[in-house]
Amino acid sequence: MSYRDVYSSAQADPESFWMEAAQAIDWVTPPTRALNDDNAPLYEWFTEAEVNTCWNAVDRHVEAGNGDRAAIIYDSPITGHQSTTTYAELQTQTAALAGALAERGVTKGDRVIIYMSMVPEALVAMLACTRIGAIHSVVFGGFAAHELAVRIDDAKPKAIVATSCGVEPNRVVEYKPLLDAAIEMSTHKPDFTIIFQREQAVGKLLEGRDFDWNDAVANATPAACVPVAGNHPAYILYTSGTTGQPKGVVRPTAGHLVALNWTMKNIYNVEPGDVYWAASDVGWVVGHSYICYAPLIHGNTTVVFEGKPVGTPDAGTFWRVIQDHKVKVLFTAPTAFRAIKREDPKGELVKNYDISSLQTLYLAGERADPDTIKWAEKMLNVPVIDHWWQTETGYAIAANPMGIEQLPVKIGSPSVAMPGWDIQILDEAGHPVAPGELGAIAAKLPLPPGTLPTLWNAEDRFRKSYLDHFPGYYETGDAGYIDDDGYLYIMARTDDVINVAGHRLSTGGMEEVLAAHPDVAECAVIGVTDELKGQLPVGFLCTNAGTTRSDAEIVADCIKLVRDNIGPVAAFKLACCVPRLPKTRSGKILRATMVKIADGQDFKMPATIDDPAILDEIKTALQSIGYAKD
Ligand code: COA
Ligand code: AMP
């Protein structure tokens, strides 16, 4: 069948399409219907079925006689470690940790926060939770204690599973003191923690509250897989919105299993047993879906890579990993390739490795710029596929479905809508616009299985953020257009979210931190174009009259404040003081105009600006920190 046929069949009869896809999953109680629209516009899928995620990701492969197959290859150039975990070993480890959690009182529906670096045990922790129906929430290691505390207070976990540290190229990041500080700060307190001690920095355990991972699993009775309802949350993953309060995206169990399994053959074109590598982090949605769940559900071997594309030890690391583990599919963010290209523009290092196992490179997480795509195509000599998705959706909304048919690649476009997605470009009033016209990208409801049914404990916010603006649609927060051939182009965000090295960050959240500085009267944070990271945050500070501190001191304080409150991942290193901020008459800061000034783009003088000098001041301030292009 062609892509067109598959897409049309899913549109014409979604019920049959998804019920058929559901046959690839092992059910405890099979679904009798796919879509549940009883509570529209809130939708669910496979509500009445019963199923277990861990069974489908681990146990069923052992039962089927594939226990000796590699489930996880751990490759850590940063620590010099490599290991392989078979499906049978993964089952033993997962059942043991699940037992350790269950013995300490964690049961179905309880939340467990996971704060771990890139070690195979992070996947064991995720799977152990789903094994007993506990709802995990992984927090990325690059967030500071305060961000962790915010998530603890929102998810109210019974337990936290953490590594003692993470290892970055220039330093060991001690997670345990950050965890202790977060628990100290949060109102909700977990009953206990389980700490996976890493030799680079062993954490100090608090008697009675903190348990050593190895001791806990050694003494645990292995736990069996607990059936949960199809709409039971498998996990919560917090992502950035417009404010500093992150949104808890809920991932429903059954739809997640069905949809992710479907993508492995149809989008990524891999067969069970193939080696699949998503070079991301378990803290992000790409890590959830394509380091952990999808490859394992589908019976692939997944690579857990602890390193960076450059500097661990060099820009040839990715090629070495592909060669050593016979990687068939690599999935990463364009920024990783920009980093490699910058270090090795001629691709000299590629020649040192046999990368013939590589079939396709997939890019997502941010706009894939044409230069990077062309460079990657030339160096790797394989198709380079851009695809577009979000934490909310859990998998690709638009892609080139390589396992169905390879559509012509149009550079600059993540190709076409995947089955189940009816993508429309809308004008401000919610009317579809003509092909080629720019507008808000929205998806007609219901969204396909596996996508978010709501936000954790925040249904109102879910409706306001995604459903209310365009009734009958899900508002993606992205703007773009569709061409005459149905190819989608993602041009910008419609909100204050920026994308730094493939990481989604809230400028509003950073402004909240800056505004708390006693010498800052007003502030704005914008995302400016950066050659390596795609975007970088820049802060503009208006200081209080009469402050005794110098601008340089206030800027330094502010940079430290963001690092301490949000974390190093915010990459907030650029800020400047300005006498005033450009605004609309109603007082809204003209951030889009400021971005255009920074990026050297043409802009219309906003009608609300009485004194054009205000924009010159912005440009001068940007130039003073090396960030205004002509
Ligand atoms: N724990 C603690 N700190 C972390 C961390 C973690 N898990 N991950 C990153 N950090 C820190 C880094 O050490 C860095 O701190 P610094 O300011 O002291 O240098 C900061 O957070 C920013 O990290 P990062 O975004 O990784 O930037 P970088 O400059 O270290 O590396 C790239 C740049 C392009 C090489 C890197 O972003 C990369 O490999 N990206 C790949 C794509 C990717 O993973 N995308 C995720 C979504 S698909
Ligand atoms: P996250 O939720 O962190 O995955 O970020 C999702 C956002 O990243 C999207 O809403 C887009 O703004 C951006 N994004 C993801 N993939 C792409 C892509 N292929 N092209 C352009 N932007 C993308």
Short mmCIF file of C-alpha atoms in Angstrom, two decimals, residues 221-596:
data_model
loop_
_atom_site.label_atom_id
_atom_site.label_comp_id
_atom_site.label_asym_id
_atom_site.label_seq_id
_atom_site.Cartn_x
_atom_site.Cartn_y
_atom_site.Cartn_z
CA THR A 221 11.03 -10.38 45.77
CA PRO A 222 10.59 -10.03 41.99
CA ALA A 223 7.29 -8.33 41.13
CA ALA A 224 4.94 -9.56 38.42
CA CYS A 225 3.39 -7.31 35.76
CA VAL A 226 0.19 -5.67 37.02
CA PRO A 227 -2.60 -5.17 34.45
CA VAL A 228 -3.81 -1.58 34.16
CA ALA A 229 -6.71 -0.01 32.27
CA GLY A 230 -6.00 1.27 28.78
CA ASN A 231 -6.39 4.89 29.88
CA HIS A 232 -4.14 4.50 32.94
CA PRO A 233 -1.27 7.02 32.75
CA ALA A 234 2.00 5.29 31.91
CA TYR A 235 3.92 8.41 32.78
CA ILE A 236 3.87 12.16 33.27
CA LEU A 237 6.50 14.22 31.49
CA TYR A 238 6.82 17.89 32.33
CA THR A 239 7.48 20.30 29.50
CA SER A 240 7.87 24.04 29.16
CA GLY A 241 4.88 26.25 28.55
CA THR A 242 4.45 29.98 28.60
CA THR A 243 4.99 30.35 32.34
CA GLY A 244 7.51 28.98 34.80
CA GLN A 245 5.02 26.32 35.91
CA PRO A 246 5.75 23.30 33.69
CA LYS A 247 2.95 21.34 32.06
CA GLY A 248 2.60 17.70 33.13
CA VAL A 249 1.91 15.85 29.89
CA VAL A 250 0.04 12.61 30.63
CA ARG A 251 0.81 9.58 28.48
CA PRO A 252 -1.98 6.97 28.37
CA THR A 253 -0.84 3.34 28.54
CA ALA A 254 -2.65 1.53 25.73
CA GLY A 255 -2.52 4.19 23.02
CA HIS A 256 1.18 4.65 23.76
CA LEU A 257 1.87 0.95 23.21
CA VAL A 258 -0.16 0.71 20.01
CA ALA A 259 1.09 3.90 18.39
CA LEU A 260 4.78 3.57 19.26
CA ASN A 261 4.87 -0.01 18.05
CA TRP A 262 3.24 1.09 14.78
CA THR A 263 5.89 3.78 14.18
CA MET A 264 8.84 1.40 14.39
CA LYS A 265 8.13 -0.38 11.11
CA ASN A 266 6.09 2.27 9.33
CA ILE A 267 8.16 5.37 10.05
CA TYR A 268 11.58 4.00 10.99
CA ASN A 269 11.50 0.85 8.84
CA VAL A 270 13.19 -1.46 11.35
CA GLU A 271 12.53 -5.11 12.10
CA PRO A 272 12.70 -6.71 15.56
CA GLY A 273 16.35 -7.36 16.42
CA ASP A 274 17.67 -4.32 14.50
CA VAL A 275 19.79 -1.86 16.46
CA TYR A 276 18.07 1.49 16.95
CA TRP A 277 19.83 4.49 18.43
CA ALA A 278 18.18 7.68 19.61
CA ALA A 279 21.01 9.98 20.70
CA SER A 280 19.03 12.02 23.19
CA ASP A 281 18.43 11.79 26.94
CA VAL A 282 15.82 9.86 28.90
CA GLY A 283 14.72 13.20 30.38
CA TRP A 284 13.16 14.26 27.08
CA VAL A 285 10.23 12.81 25.16
CA VAL A 286 12.57 11.46 22.48
CA GLY A 287 14.31 9.51 25.22
CA HIS A 288 11.03 8.17 26.61
CA SER A 289 9.65 7.10 23.27
CA TYR A 290 12.75 6.09 21.31
CA ILE A 291 15.49 5.24 23.79
CA CYS A 292 13.18 3.31 26.07
CA TYR A 293 9.69 2.31 24.99
CA ALA A 294 9.30 1.99 21.22
CA PRO A 295 12.46 -0.03 20.49
CA LEU A 296 11.78 -2.38 23.38
CA ILE A 297 8.07 -2.82 22.65
CA HIS A 298 9.02 -3.68 19.08
CA GLY A 299 11.81 -6.10 20.13
CA ASN A 300 14.71 -3.97 18.89
CA THR A 301 18.06 -3.34 20.53
CA THR A 302 18.30 0.19 21.89
CA VAL A 303 21.52 2.12 22.46
CA VAL A 304 21.95 4.14 25.66
CA PHE A 305 24.71 6.60 24.79
CA GLU A 306 26.31 8.65 27.53
CA GLY A 307 28.35 11.26 25.74
CA LYS A 308 28.15 14.21 23.40
CA PRO A 309 28.48 14.34 19.63
CA VAL A 310 31.78 16.20 20.03
CA GLY A 311 34.47 16.15 22.68
CA THR A 312 33.83 12.62 23.94
CA PRO A 313 36.49 12.19 22.69
CA ASP A 314 35.99 13.75 19.25
CA ALA A 315 33.58 14.42 16.41
CA GLY A 316 33.93 10.80 15.24
CA THR A 317 32.12 9.33 18.27
CA PHE A 318 28.78 8.90 16.50
CA TRP A 319 30.45 7.01 13.64
CA ARG A 320 32.32 4.79 16.10
CA VAL A 321 29.06 3.89 17.88
CA ILE A 322 27.34 3.13 14.56
CA GLN A 323 30.24 0.89 13.55
CA ASP A 324 30.70 -0.92 16.88
CA HIS A 325 27.03 -1.71 17.42
CA LYS A 326 25.87 -2.01 13.81
CA VAL A 327 23.32 0.74 14.25
CA LYS A 328 20.63 0.68 11.57
CA VAL A 329 18.75 3.86 12.51
CA LEU A 330 20.15 6.97 14.17
CA PHE A 331 17.78 9.59 15.54
CA THR A 332 19.05 12.86 16.96
CA ALA A 333 18.54 16.63 16.95
CA PRO A 334 20.01 18.75 14.13
CA THR A 335 22.13 20.59 16.71
CA ALA A 336 24.19 17.41 17.23
CA PHE A 337 25.06 17.40 13.53
CA ARG A 338 25.81 21.12 13.55
CA ALA A 339 28.26 20.47 16.39
CA ILE A 340 29.96 17.65 14.43
CA LYS A 341 30.04 19.70 11.23
CA ARG A 342 31.67 22.60 13.03
CA GLU A 343 34.49 20.38 14.36
CA ASP A 344 34.95 18.26 11.25
CA PRO A 345 33.52 20.21 8.30
CA LYS A 346 35.08 17.96 5.69
CA GLY A 347 33.92 14.80 7.43
CA GLU A 348 37.46 13.42 7.70
CA LEU A 349 36.55 11.31 10.72
CA VAL A 350 33.67 9.51 8.98
CA LYS A 351 36.24 7.84 6.72
CA ASN A 352 37.81 6.09 9.70
CA TYR A 353 34.73 4.00 10.41
CA ASP A 354 32.58 1.40 8.70
CA ILE A 355 29.09 2.86 8.94
CA SER A 356 27.57 0.60 6.30
CA SER A 357 24.98 -0.72 8.78
CA LEU A 358 23.28 2.71 8.84
CA GLN A 359 20.09 2.79 6.82
CA THR A 360 18.58 6.18 7.71
CA LEU A 361 19.19 9.26 9.83
CA TYR A 362 16.16 10.89 11.49
CA LEU A 363 16.18 14.43 12.84
CA ALA A 364 13.67 16.14 15.14
CA GLY A 365 13.33 18.45 18.10
CA GLU A 366 13.96 21.70 16.25
CA ARG A 367 13.99 23.03 12.71
CA ALA A 368 16.42 21.09 10.53
CA ASP A 369 18.28 23.70 8.52
CA PRO A 370 19.02 22.82 4.87
CA ASP A 371 22.82 23.12 5.27
CA THR A 372 22.87 20.54 8.02
CA ILE A 373 20.63 18.14 6.13
CA LYS A 374 22.73 18.40 2.97
CA TRP A 375 25.96 17.96 4.90
CA ALA A 376 24.62 14.88 6.70
CA GLU A 377 23.38 13.36 3.42
CA LYS A 378 26.75 13.87 1.82
CA MET A 379 28.77 12.50 4.72
CA LEU A 380 26.61 9.49 5.54
CA ASN A 381 25.23 8.70 2.13
CA VAL A 382 21.85 7.67 3.55
CA PRO A 383 18.43 9.37 3.50
CA VAL A 384 18.13 12.13 6.08
CA ILE A 385 14.57 12.37 7.33
CA ASP A 386 13.30 15.37 9.23
CA HIS A 387 10.19 14.68 11.29
CA TRP A 388 8.10 16.91 13.52
CA TRP A 389 6.66 16.14 16.90
CA GLN A 390 6.20 17.38 20.46
CA THR A 391 6.28 16.12 24.02
CA GLU A 392 2.49 16.29 23.93
CA THR A 393 2.16 13.91 20.99
CA GLY A 394 4.86 11.40 21.97
CA TYR A 395 5.69 10.51 18.37
CA ALA A 396 5.79 12.06 14.92
CA ILE A 397 2.89 14.14 13.67
CA ALA A 398 4.57 14.58 10.29
CA ALA A 399 7.28 12.39 8.80
CA ASN A 400 8.42 10.52 5.75
CA PRO A 401 7.07 7.00 6.37
CA MET A 402 10.10 5.01 5.22
CA GLY A 403 8.54 1.64 6.08
CA ILE A 404 5.47 2.34 3.94
CA GLU A 405 7.16 4.14 1.08
CA GLN A 406 9.90 6.70 0.81
CA LEU A 407 8.31 9.92 -0.37
CA PRO A 408 10.43 12.51 -2.15
CA VAL A 409 12.36 14.54 0.42
CA LYS A 410 11.74 18.28 0.34
CA ILE A 411 14.48 19.95 2.29
CA GLY A 412 13.04 22.30 4.90
CA SER A 413 9.91 20.19 5.38
CA PRO A 414 9.33 17.30 7.81
CA SER A 415 7.15 15.86 4.99
CA VAL A 416 3.56 14.83 5.46
CA ALA A 417 0.96 14.14 8.15
CA MET A 418 1.10 10.63 9.60
CA PRO A 419 -2.02 8.43 9.62
CA GLY A 420 -4.47 9.62 12.25
CA TRP A 421 -3.34 13.24 11.99
CA ASP A 422 -5.57 15.74 10.19
CA ILE A 423 -3.36 18.82 10.09
CA GLN A 424 -4.81 22.19 9.16
CA ILE A 425 -3.33 25.66 8.93
CA LEU A 426 -5.71 28.15 10.53
CA ASP A 427 -6.00 31.92 10.50
CA GLU A 428 -6.59 33.89 13.71
CA ALA A 429 -10.36 33.31 13.42
CA GLY A 430 -9.85 29.55 13.09
CA HIS A 431 -10.55 29.23 9.34
CA PRO A 432 -8.35 26.99 7.22
CA VAL A 433 -6.09 29.01 4.91
CA ALA A 434 -5.01 28.24 1.34
CA PRO A 435 -1.93 26.11 0.56
CA GLY A 436 1.26 28.11 0.93
CA GLU A 437 -0.29 30.56 3.41
CA LEU A 438 1.19 30.89 6.84
CA GLY A 439 -0.97 30.25 9.92
CA ALA A 440 -1.30 28.41 13.19
CA ILE A 441 -0.78 24.67 12.86
CA ALA A 442 -3.66 22.74 14.40
CA ALA A 443 -4.73 19.10 14.41
CA LYS A 444 -8.37 18.19 14.07
CA LEU A 445 -9.72 16.31 17.09
CA PRO A 446 -9.59 13.55 18.07
CA LEU A 447 -5.84 13.14 18.06
CA PRO A 448 -4.62 9.58 17.39
CA PRO A 449 -3.80 7.08 20.19
CA GLY A 450 -0.89 7.75 22.56
CA THR A 451 -1.19 11.53 22.49
CA LEU A 452 -1.94 13.49 25.65
CA PRO A 453 -5.53 13.14 26.89
CA THR A 454 -4.99 15.91 29.46
CA LEU A 455 -2.40 17.58 31.71
CA TRP A 456 -1.67 16.09 35.11
CA ASN A 457 -4.13 17.54 37.62
CA ALA A 458 -4.78 20.46 35.30
CA GLU A 459 -7.67 19.76 32.95
CA ASP A 460 -8.58 23.45 32.79
CA ARG A 461 -5.08 24.37 31.75
CA PHE A 462 -5.19 21.58 29.17
CA ARG A 463 -8.36 23.02 27.66
CA LYS A 464 -7.05 26.59 27.77
CA SER A 465 -3.62 25.76 26.36
CA TYR A 466 -4.66 23.43 23.57
CA LEU A 467 -8.41 23.23 22.89
CA ASP A 468 -10.15 26.55 23.54
CA HIS A 469 -8.50 28.79 20.95
CA PHE A 470 -9.65 26.75 17.94
CA PRO A 471 -12.72 24.71 18.96
CA GLY A 472 -12.59 21.20 17.47
CA TYR A 473 -8.82 21.35 17.09
CA TYR A 474 -5.65 20.78 19.10
CA GLU A 475 -3.47 23.88 18.88
CA THR A 476 0.15 22.80 18.42
CA GLY A 477 1.77 26.13 19.34
CA ASP A 478 3.70 26.00 16.06
CA ALA A 479 3.12 28.19 13.02
CA GLY A 480 3.77 27.18 9.43
CA TYR A 481 2.21 26.26 6.11
CA ILE A 482 1.32 23.31 3.89
CA ASP A 483 2.34 23.32 0.22
CA ASP A 484 0.34 22.09 -2.76
CA ASP A 485 1.68 18.55 -2.29
CA GLY A 486 0.58 18.37 1.33
CA TYR A 487 4.11 18.88 2.73
CA LEU A 488 4.24 20.72 6.01
CA TYR A 489 6.69 23.50 6.89
CA ILE A 490 7.27 24.40 10.55
CA MET A 491 8.36 28.02 10.77
CA ALA A 492 8.09 29.30 14.37
CA ARG A 493 6.39 28.97 17.73
CA THR A 494 3.32 31.06 18.39
CA ASP A 495 4.12 31.30 22.10
CA ASP A 496 7.13 32.24 24.21
CA VAL A 497 8.71 28.81 24.03
CA ILE A 498 12.23 28.65 22.56
CA ASN A 499 14.28 25.72 21.42
CA VAL A 500 17.90 25.59 22.62
CA ALA A 501 19.96 22.64 21.33
CA GLY A 502 16.73 20.69 20.84
CA HIS A 503 15.66 21.47 24.41
CA ARG A 504 12.33 23.21 24.86
CA LEU A 505 12.52 26.14 27.27
CA SER A 506 10.17 28.83 28.48
CA THR A 507 11.36 32.44 28.15
CA GLY A 508 8.47 33.33 30.49
CA GLY A 509 9.96 30.99 33.10
CA MET A 510 13.34 32.72 32.79
CA GLU A 511 11.70 36.14 33.07
CA GLU A 512 10.05 35.05 36.32
CA VAL A 513 13.49 34.21 37.73
CA LEU A 514 15.07 37.49 36.55
CA ALA A 515 12.19 39.58 37.86
CA ALA A 516 12.91 38.23 41.34
CA HIS A 517 16.31 39.98 41.40
CA PRO A 518 16.00 42.97 43.77
CA ASP A 519 17.68 45.36 41.31
CA VAL A 520 15.60 44.35 38.29
CA ALA A 521 12.57 46.54 37.67
CA GLU A 522 11.53 44.89 34.40
CA CYS A 523 12.90 42.33 32.05
CA ALA A 524 12.38 40.41 28.83
CA VAL A 525 13.93 37.21 27.53
CA ILE A 526 13.97 36.39 23.82
CA GLY A 527 15.41 33.56 21.75
CA VAL A 528 17.99 34.73 19.21
CA THR A 529 19.29 32.63 16.34
CA ASP A 530 22.43 30.68 17.13
CA GLU A 531 24.44 28.72 14.59
CA LEU A 532 25.08 25.77 16.89
CA LYS A 533 22.13 25.54 19.23
CA GLY A 534 19.41 26.88 16.92
CA GLN A 535 18.34 29.45 19.48
CA LEU A 536 19.90 30.97 22.59
CA PRO A 537 18.12 32.96 25.30
CA VAL A 538 19.11 36.61 25.75
CA GLY A 539 17.92 38.64 28.74
CA PHE A 540 17.19 42.38 28.76
CA LEU A 541 17.20 43.98 32.17
CA CYS A 542 15.87 47.38 33.23
CA THR A 543 17.39 48.13 36.59
CA ASN A 544 15.82 50.02 39.46
CA ALA A 545 16.79 53.67 39.79
CA GLY A 546 19.22 54.27 42.60
CA THR A 547 20.76 50.80 42.66
CA THR A 548 24.34 50.85 43.92
CA ARG A 549 25.39 47.85 41.90
CA SER A 550 26.93 48.09 38.44
CA ASP A 551 25.22 46.74 35.34
CA ALA A 552 27.93 44.08 35.01
CA GLU A 553 27.31 42.87 38.56
CA ILE A 554 23.56 42.67 38.01
CA VAL A 555 24.04 40.78 34.74
CA ALA A 556 26.38 38.29 36.46
CA ASP A 557 23.88 37.80 39.30
CA CYS A 558 21.08 37.19 36.83
CA ILE A 559 23.02 34.61 34.85
CA LYS A 560 23.78 32.78 38.09
CA LEU A 561 20.15 33.06 39.22
CA VAL A 562 18.84 31.32 36.10
CA ARG A 563 21.50 28.61 36.32
CA ASP A 564 20.73 28.01 40.00
CA ASN A 565 16.96 28.11 39.61
CA ILE A 566 16.30 26.53 36.24
CA GLY A 567 19.59 24.77 35.61
CA PRO A 568 22.55 24.68 33.23
CA VAL A 569 20.28 23.30 30.49
CA ALA A 570 18.74 26.79 30.10
CA ALA A 571 22.10 27.90 28.62
CA PHE A 572 21.31 31.42 29.85
CA LYS A 573 24.65 33.18 29.45
CA LEU A 574 23.76 36.38 27.60
CA ALA A 575 22.11 39.37 29.25
CA CYS A 576 22.39 43.14 29.03
CA CYS A 577 20.98 46.20 30.74
CA VAL A 578 18.76 48.57 28.74
CA PRO A 579 17.12 51.85 29.80
CA ARG A 580 13.63 50.72 28.67
CA LEU A 581 11.81 47.99 26.76
CA PRO A 582 9.78 48.45 23.55
CA LYS A 583 6.08 47.85 24.22
CA THR A 584 2.63 47.96 22.71
CA ARG A 585 0.19 50.57 24.04
CA SER A 586 -1.33 47.92 26.27
CA GLY A 587 2.11 47.28 27.76
CA LYS A 588 2.97 44.02 25.98
CA ILE A 589 6.70 43.76 25.33
CA LEU A 590 7.51 43.63 21.61
CA ARG A 591 9.61 40.48 21.81
CA ALA A 592 9.18 39.55 18.13
CA THR A 593 10.61 42.92 17.05
CA MET A 594 13.53 42.46 19.43
CA VAL A 595 14.22 39.02 17.89
CA LYS A 596 14.23 40.58 14.41
#
